[in-house]
Amino acid sequence: MRLKAIHHVEFTVRNLDKLENFAKDFGLVAVERSDERLIMRTRGGDSYCYVANKGDGNRLLAVGFEVEDETSLDEAIQRHGARDLGAMPFGGGRGVALSDPDGNEIVLMYGVKRRKSEASYPELLINTPFQKQRFGHSQYPRETGPAQLWRLGHVGLFVKSFAATAKWYGDVLGLIGSDIYHIPGQPQVQIVGFFRLDRGDEYVDHHALAFMQDDRGGCHHISFEAQDFEAQNRTHRYLARKEYESIWGVGRHPHGSHVFDVWRSPDGARFETFSDTDLFRASDGTNYHDISTITLDEWVDDGPERYFA
Ligand SMILES: [Fe+2]
């Protein structure tokens, strides 16, 4: 099975109007809206990356991945008992659906349409003590407003059994552990892990999925790529002025190295921006850590209690 990229997430939410306002302030762009459904995209060329259906609360319905070839869909049906979804209702392509050990629906798709990526702000020109690249002018101006988001990057899931989840995603989707945390003194009891796609020699994000063992199940957070930390800090200020609830950040994770900023949606879901993530190949291995040695934010001592609450 050759996965190409994580593609979208689908949820139910209680109030589509409130969610749409929040998601637009956060940086997503509405593609389609009815009384029952909201579909949103980033500016990076996806035809959609986030779907919300009107329902009785914040609940994960599906995580979608693009696969490299149509053969991978047939392989999912024949080897793993995937359900054929046929033509996808939105964005084109054909899909199949699997259930992970927690019953989350994993949709695999081939032939999904893309759109043209939009123009970004000019890249920051950073002057350090050792290298100068900005002469005779200030940084190019940017607005303080919704983030320009470029793609869905990863999803964090609460899972009932980390071991069963890691095995299933490894066996079925070929995911590879990048960093895995075990309980103090017991390397065999693993409870948190960051998993990347297997794209062979191609460099991919440090993780496309993160798993945290927790009986609550469901989605922990969804994360979209912002241009850089400048964009994240500006949007942090914008969202704070709008009196949304900041959950955690702006900070930097030790594993993946990415800069993160997490906000709560009106339905209680965690929406994250990230930038500057590490890239790994399939051959770059897996690192294991005692969870008691981990600092989750490298920049401040603000603990992650609200993040996991
Ligand atoms: Fe994240």
Short mmCIF file of C-alpha atoms and ligand atoms in Angstrom, two decimals:
data_model
loop_
_atom_site.label_atom_id
_atom_site.label_comp_id
_atom_site.label_asym_id
_atom_site.label_seq_id
_atom_site.Cartn_x
_atom_site.Cartn_y
_atom_site.Cartn_z
CA MET A 1 0.00 0.00 0.00
CA ARG A 2 1.52 3.28 -1.09
CA LEU A 3 0.11 6.30 0.73
CA LYS A 4 0.78 9.64 -0.91
CA ALA A 5 -0.39 12.16 1.70
CA ILE A 6 -2.92 12.80 4.40
CA HIS A 7 -5.83 14.54 2.68
CA HIS A 8 -8.78 15.48 4.88
CA VAL A 9 -10.67 15.05 8.13
CA GLU A 10 -14.42 14.80 8.57
CA PHE A 11 -16.34 15.61 11.76
CA THR A 12 -19.78 16.25 13.11
CA VAL A 13 -20.24 19.60 14.84
CA ARG A 14 -23.18 21.06 16.74
CA ASN A 15 -23.31 24.52 15.20
CA LEU A 16 -22.08 24.92 11.63
CA ASP A 17 -22.33 28.73 11.70
CA LYS A 18 -20.11 29.08 14.76
CA LEU A 19 -17.66 26.52 13.41
CA GLU A 20 -17.47 28.24 10.04
CA ASN A 21 -16.74 31.61 11.64
CA PHE A 22 -14.02 30.10 13.82
CA ALA A 23 -12.45 28.09 10.99
CA LYS A 24 -12.35 31.16 8.73
CA ASP A 25 -10.69 33.20 11.49
CA PHE A 26 -8.28 30.30 11.99
CA GLY A 27 -7.39 30.36 8.28
CA LEU A 28 -9.45 27.81 6.36
CA VAL A 29 -11.42 28.78 3.26
CA ALA A 30 -15.04 27.68 2.70
CA VAL A 31 -15.66 25.69 -0.48
CA GLU A 32 -19.26 24.62 0.02
CA ARG A 33 -21.87 25.34 2.67
CA SER A 34 -25.40 24.02 3.15
CA ASP A 35 -27.62 23.69 6.23
CA GLU A 36 -26.18 20.22 6.76
CA ARG A 37 -22.55 20.45 5.70
CA LEU A 38 -19.51 22.71 5.53
CA ILE A 39 -16.51 21.90 3.34
CA MET A 40 -13.25 23.85 3.64
CA ARG A 41 -9.83 23.93 2.02
CA THR A 42 -6.41 25.47 2.51
CA ARG A 43 -4.66 27.78 0.02
CA GLY A 44 -2.15 25.10 -0.92
CA GLY A 45 -4.04 23.36 -3.72
CA ASP A 46 -6.25 20.79 -1.98
CA SER A 47 -9.83 20.75 -3.23
CA TYR A 48 -10.85 20.24 0.41
CA CYS A 49 -9.23 19.22 3.69
CA TYR A 50 -11.94 19.67 6.33
CA VAL A 51 -15.58 18.56 6.30
CA ALA A 52 -18.08 19.32 9.07
CA ASN A 53 -21.55 17.74 9.14
CA LYS A 54 -24.27 19.07 11.36
CA GLY A 55 -24.62 16.65 14.27
CA ASP A 56 -24.89 16.34 18.02
CA GLY A 57 -21.36 17.43 18.91
CA ASN A 58 -17.71 17.28 18.06
CA ARG A 59 -17.06 13.75 16.78
CA LEU A 60 -14.51 12.41 14.32
CA LEU A 61 -16.09 10.66 11.34
CA ALA A 62 -13.12 9.95 9.08
CA VAL A 63 -9.50 10.64 8.22
CA GLY A 64 -8.75 10.59 4.49
CA PHE A 65 -5.49 9.74 2.74
CA GLU A 66 -4.53 9.90 -0.92
CA VAL A 67 -2.88 6.76 -2.28
CA GLU A 68 -0.25 6.59 -5.00
CA ASP A 69 -2.15 4.37 -7.43
CA GLU A 70 -5.56 2.80 -7.87
CA THR A 71 -4.06 -0.65 -7.24
CA SER A 72 -3.63 0.38 -3.60
CA LEU A 73 -7.43 0.74 -3.31
CA ASP A 74 -7.99 -2.77 -4.66
CA GLU A 75 -5.28 -4.07 -2.36
CA ALA A 76 -7.08 -2.46 0.58
CA ILE A 77 -10.29 -4.27 -0.42
CA GLN A 78 -8.72 -7.64 -1.07
CA ARG A 79 -6.14 -7.81 1.73
CA HIS A 80 -7.76 -5.70 4.44
CA GLY A 81 -11.48 -5.95 3.78
CA ALA A 82 -11.97 -2.29 2.89
CA ARG A 83 -15.42 -1.13 1.78
CA ASP A 84 -15.60 0.23 -1.78
CA LEU A 85 -17.05 3.74 -1.63
CA GLY A 86 -17.00 4.15 -5.40
CA ALA A 87 -16.91 7.70 -6.72
CA MET A 88 -16.28 10.18 -3.89
CA PRO A 89 -19.18 12.61 -3.33
CA PHE A 90 -16.90 15.65 -3.40
CA GLY A 91 -13.56 16.56 -4.96
CA GLY A 92 -13.46 13.68 -7.44
CA GLY A 93 -11.68 10.35 -7.34
CA ARG A 94 -12.58 6.93 -6.01
CA GLY A 95 -12.42 5.85 -2.38
CA VAL A 96 -12.45 2.87 -0.07
CA ALA A 97 -12.98 2.82 3.70
CA LEU A 98 -11.34 0.85 6.49
CA SER A 99 -11.94 0.85 10.24
CA ASP A 100 -8.95 1.20 12.57
CA PRO A 101 -8.92 -0.66 15.94
CA ASP A 102 -10.89 2.18 17.60
CA GLY A 103 -13.51 2.20 14.86
CA ASN A 104 -12.27 5.41 13.25
CA GLU A 105 -12.99 5.40 9.53
CA ILE A 106 -9.88 5.63 7.37
CA VAL A 107 -10.73 6.66 3.81
CA LEU A 108 -8.22 5.95 1.05
CA MET A 109 -8.67 7.84 -2.19
CA TYR A 110 -7.20 7.91 -5.65
CA GLY A 111 -7.74 10.55 -8.33
CA VAL A 112 -8.82 13.41 -6.08
CA LYS A 113 -8.75 16.76 -7.87
CA ARG A 114 -6.36 19.52 -6.87
CA ARG A 115 -6.58 23.25 -7.47
CA LYS A 116 -3.90 25.81 -8.18
CA SER A 117 -1.96 26.83 -5.08
CA GLU A 118 -2.37 30.50 -4.14
CA ALA A 119 0.43 33.06 -3.78
CA SER A 120 2.10 33.19 -0.37
CA TYR A 121 3.76 36.11 1.37
CA PRO A 122 7.44 36.52 0.42
CA GLU A 123 9.60 34.27 2.58
CA LEU A 124 11.10 35.86 5.69
CA LEU A 125 14.64 37.10 5.26
CA ILE A 126 16.36 36.29 8.56
CA ASN A 127 19.52 38.05 9.72
CA THR A 128 21.55 36.02 12.21
CA PRO A 129 24.95 36.86 13.76
CA PHE A 130 26.46 34.57 11.14
CA GLN A 131 24.45 35.15 8.01
CA LYS A 132 22.82 38.32 6.71
CA GLN A 133 20.24 38.38 3.92
CA ARG A 134 18.11 41.50 4.52
CA PHE A 135 19.74 44.78 3.52
CA GLY A 136 18.32 48.29 3.22
CA HIS A 137 14.66 47.44 3.83
CA SER A 138 12.37 46.00 6.49
CA GLN A 139 10.68 42.60 6.36
CA TYR A 140 7.97 42.60 3.77
CA PRO A 141 4.67 43.67 5.34
CA ARG A 142 2.08 41.11 6.37
CA GLU A 143 -1.38 41.36 7.80
CA THR A 144 -2.35 40.34 11.31
CA GLY A 145 -5.35 38.15 10.54
CA PRO A 146 -6.37 34.58 9.73
CA ALA A 147 -3.39 32.34 8.95
CA GLN A 148 -2.70 31.45 5.38
CA LEU A 149 -2.80 27.66 5.66
CA TRP A 150 -1.18 25.43 3.06
CA ARG A 151 -2.27 21.87 3.81
CA LEU A 152 -3.56 19.47 6.43
CA GLY A 153 -0.36 18.12 7.95
CA HIS A 154 -1.28 15.70 10.70
CA VAL A 155 -3.98 14.41 13.00
CA GLY A 156 -3.63 13.35 16.63
CA LEU A 157 -5.87 10.55 17.88
CA PHE A 158 -6.71 9.32 21.37
CA VAL A 159 -6.55 5.52 21.12
CA LYS A 160 -7.66 2.79 23.53
CA SER A 161 -4.60 0.62 22.90
CA PHE A 162 -1.41 2.18 21.61
CA ALA A 163 0.07 -1.26 20.84
CA ALA A 164 -2.94 -2.40 18.77
CA THR A 165 -3.09 0.94 16.95
CA ALA A 166 0.62 1.04 16.12
CA LYS A 167 0.45 -2.52 14.79
CA TRP A 168 -2.64 -1.86 12.66
CA TYR A 169 -1.33 1.34 11.08
CA GLY A 170 2.03 -0.31 10.47
CA ASP A 171 0.60 -3.50 8.96
CA VAL A 172 -2.21 -1.94 6.92
CA LEU A 173 -1.04 1.56 5.97
CA GLY A 174 2.72 1.00 6.29
CA LEU A 175 3.20 3.88 8.75
CA ILE A 176 6.61 4.15 10.43
CA GLY A 177 7.22 5.34 13.99
CA SER A 178 9.39 8.47 14.21
CA ASP A 179 9.37 9.05 17.98
CA ILE A 180 7.67 6.74 20.47
CA TYR A 181 7.26 7.31 24.23
CA HIS A 182 7.09 4.55 26.83
CA ILE A 183 6.15 4.70 30.50
CA PRO A 184 9.03 5.26 32.95
CA GLY A 185 11.36 2.29 33.22
CA GLN A 186 9.31 0.02 30.95
CA PRO A 187 10.38 0.35 27.30
CA GLN A 188 7.89 -2.33 26.25
CA VAL A 189 4.90 -0.29 27.51
CA GLN A 190 4.53 2.36 24.82
CA ILE A 191 1.72 4.90 25.10
CA VAL A 192 2.43 7.82 22.72
CA GLY A 193 3.85 7.82 19.22
CA PHE A 194 4.37 9.97 16.14
CA PHE A 195 4.08 8.10 12.84
CA ARG A 196 5.16 9.09 9.32
CA LEU A 197 4.23 7.84 5.88
CA ASP A 198 6.44 5.34 4.10
CA ARG A 199 7.50 7.11 0.91
CA GLY A 200 10.81 5.28 0.58
CA ASP A 201 13.68 7.72 -0.09
CA GLU A 202 11.34 10.71 -0.29
CA TYR A 203 11.42 12.97 2.77
CA VAL A 204 8.08 13.27 4.53
CA ASP A 205 6.81 15.08 7.64
CA HIS A 206 7.99 13.69 10.99
CA HIS A 207 4.38 12.60 11.53
CA ALA A 208 1.11 12.38 9.66
CA LEU A 209 -0.62 10.72 12.61
CA ALA A 210 0.05 10.89 16.35
CA PHE A 211 -1.45 8.37 18.77
CA MET A 212 -1.98 8.95 22.49
CA GLN A 213 -3.32 6.08 24.59
CA ASP A 214 -6.42 7.44 26.29
CA ASP A 215 -9.79 5.78 26.83
CA ARG A 216 -11.64 8.86 25.59
CA GLY A 217 -10.88 7.83 22.00
CA GLY A 218 -11.65 10.09 19.06
CA CYS A 219 -9.67 12.99 17.72
CA HIS A 220 -7.21 14.89 19.86
CA HIS A 221 -6.20 17.56 17.34
CA ILE A 222 -5.94 18.44 13.68
CA SER A 223 -2.98 20.43 12.39
CA PHE A 224 -2.53 22.62 9.32
CA GLU A 225 0.73 23.99 7.96
CA ALA A 226 1.29 27.74 8.21
CA GLN A 227 3.99 29.50 6.23
CA ASP A 228 6.29 30.12 9.21
CA PHE A 229 6.39 31.14 12.89
CA GLU A 230 5.82 34.77 11.89
CA ALA A 231 2.44 33.79 10.43
CA GLN A 232 1.61 31.74 13.54
CA ASN A 233 2.42 34.56 15.96
CA ARG A 234 0.43 37.09 13.97
CA THR A 235 -2.58 34.79 13.81
CA HIS A 236 -2.21 34.02 17.53
CA ARG A 237 -2.66 37.73 18.23
CA TYR A 238 -5.63 37.93 15.85
CA LEU A 239 -7.41 34.94 17.43
CA ALA A 240 -6.72 36.28 20.94
CA ARG A 241 -8.28 39.63 20.01
CA LYS A 242 -11.33 37.71 18.79
CA GLU A 243 -11.43 36.08 22.24
CA TYR A 244 -11.11 32.51 21.08
CA GLU A 245 -9.60 30.08 23.59
CA SER A 246 -5.86 29.55 23.23
CA ILE A 247 -4.97 26.02 24.32
CA TRP A 248 -1.20 25.87 23.95
CA GLY A 249 1.54 27.80 22.20
CA VAL A 250 3.07 29.42 20.33
CA GLY A 251 5.73 26.84 21.23
CA ARG A 252 8.18 24.38 19.73
CA HIS A 253 8.00 20.60 20.13
CA PRO A 254 11.24 18.66 20.73
CA HIS A 255 10.25 15.81 18.40
CA GLY A 256 9.38 16.95 14.92
CA SER A 257 10.89 20.33 15.91
CA HIS A 258 7.81 22.09 14.61
CA VAL A 259 6.47 25.35 15.94
CA PHE A 260 2.90 24.81 17.13
CA ASP A 261 -0.09 26.92 18.17
CA VAL A 262 -3.32 25.26 19.34
CA TRP A 263 -6.80 26.81 19.61
CA ARG A 264 -10.18 25.49 20.68
CA SER A 265 -13.11 25.51 18.27
CA PRO A 266 -16.63 26.43 19.48
CA ASP A 267 -17.35 22.68 19.68
CA GLY A 268 -14.28 22.02 21.82
CA ALA A 269 -12.08 20.57 19.06
CA ARG A 270 -8.38 21.41 19.00
CA PHE A 271 -7.18 23.16 15.85
CA GLU A 272 -3.41 23.56 15.46
CA THR A 273 -1.11 25.40 13.11
CA PHE A 274 2.42 24.12 12.64
CA SER A 275 5.50 25.24 10.75
CA ASP A 276 9.12 24.16 10.28
CA THR A 277 8.65 20.44 10.82
CA ASP A 278 11.43 17.85 10.56
CA LEU A 279 11.51 15.61 7.49
CA PHE A 280 12.40 11.92 7.56
CA ARG A 281 12.88 9.15 5.00
CA ALA A 282 11.71 5.60 5.53
CA SER A 283 15.30 4.63 6.40
CA ASP A 284 15.66 7.27 9.14
CA GLY A 285 14.52 4.86 11.82
CA THR A 286 12.49 5.15 15.02
CA ASN A 287 13.54 6.82 18.27
CA TYR A 288 12.25 5.59 21.64
CA HIS A 289 12.00 7.75 24.79
CA ASP A 290 11.04 7.44 28.44
CA ILE A 291 8.04 9.75 28.68
CA SER A 292 9.25 11.17 32.01
CA THR A 293 12.26 12.67 30.19
CA ILE A 294 10.15 14.54 27.63
CA THR A 295 9.62 18.30 27.59
CA LEU A 296 6.76 18.93 25.22
CA ASP A 297 7.44 22.63 24.68
CA GLU A 298 11.04 23.79 24.22
CA TRP A 299 10.31 27.49 24.65
CA VAL A 300 8.24 27.95 27.80
CA ASP A 301 7.32 26.01 30.96
CA ASP A 302 3.62 26.22 30.18
CA GLY A 303 2.69 22.57 30.72
CA PRO A 304 0.45 20.76 28.30
CA GLU A 305 -2.37 20.18 30.83
CA ARG A 306 -4.89 22.19 28.84
CA TYR A 307 -3.71 20.42 25.70
CA PHE A 308 -4.75 17.02 27.03
CA ALA A 309 -7.72 18.18 29.14
FE FE B 1 0.25 18.48 16.30
#
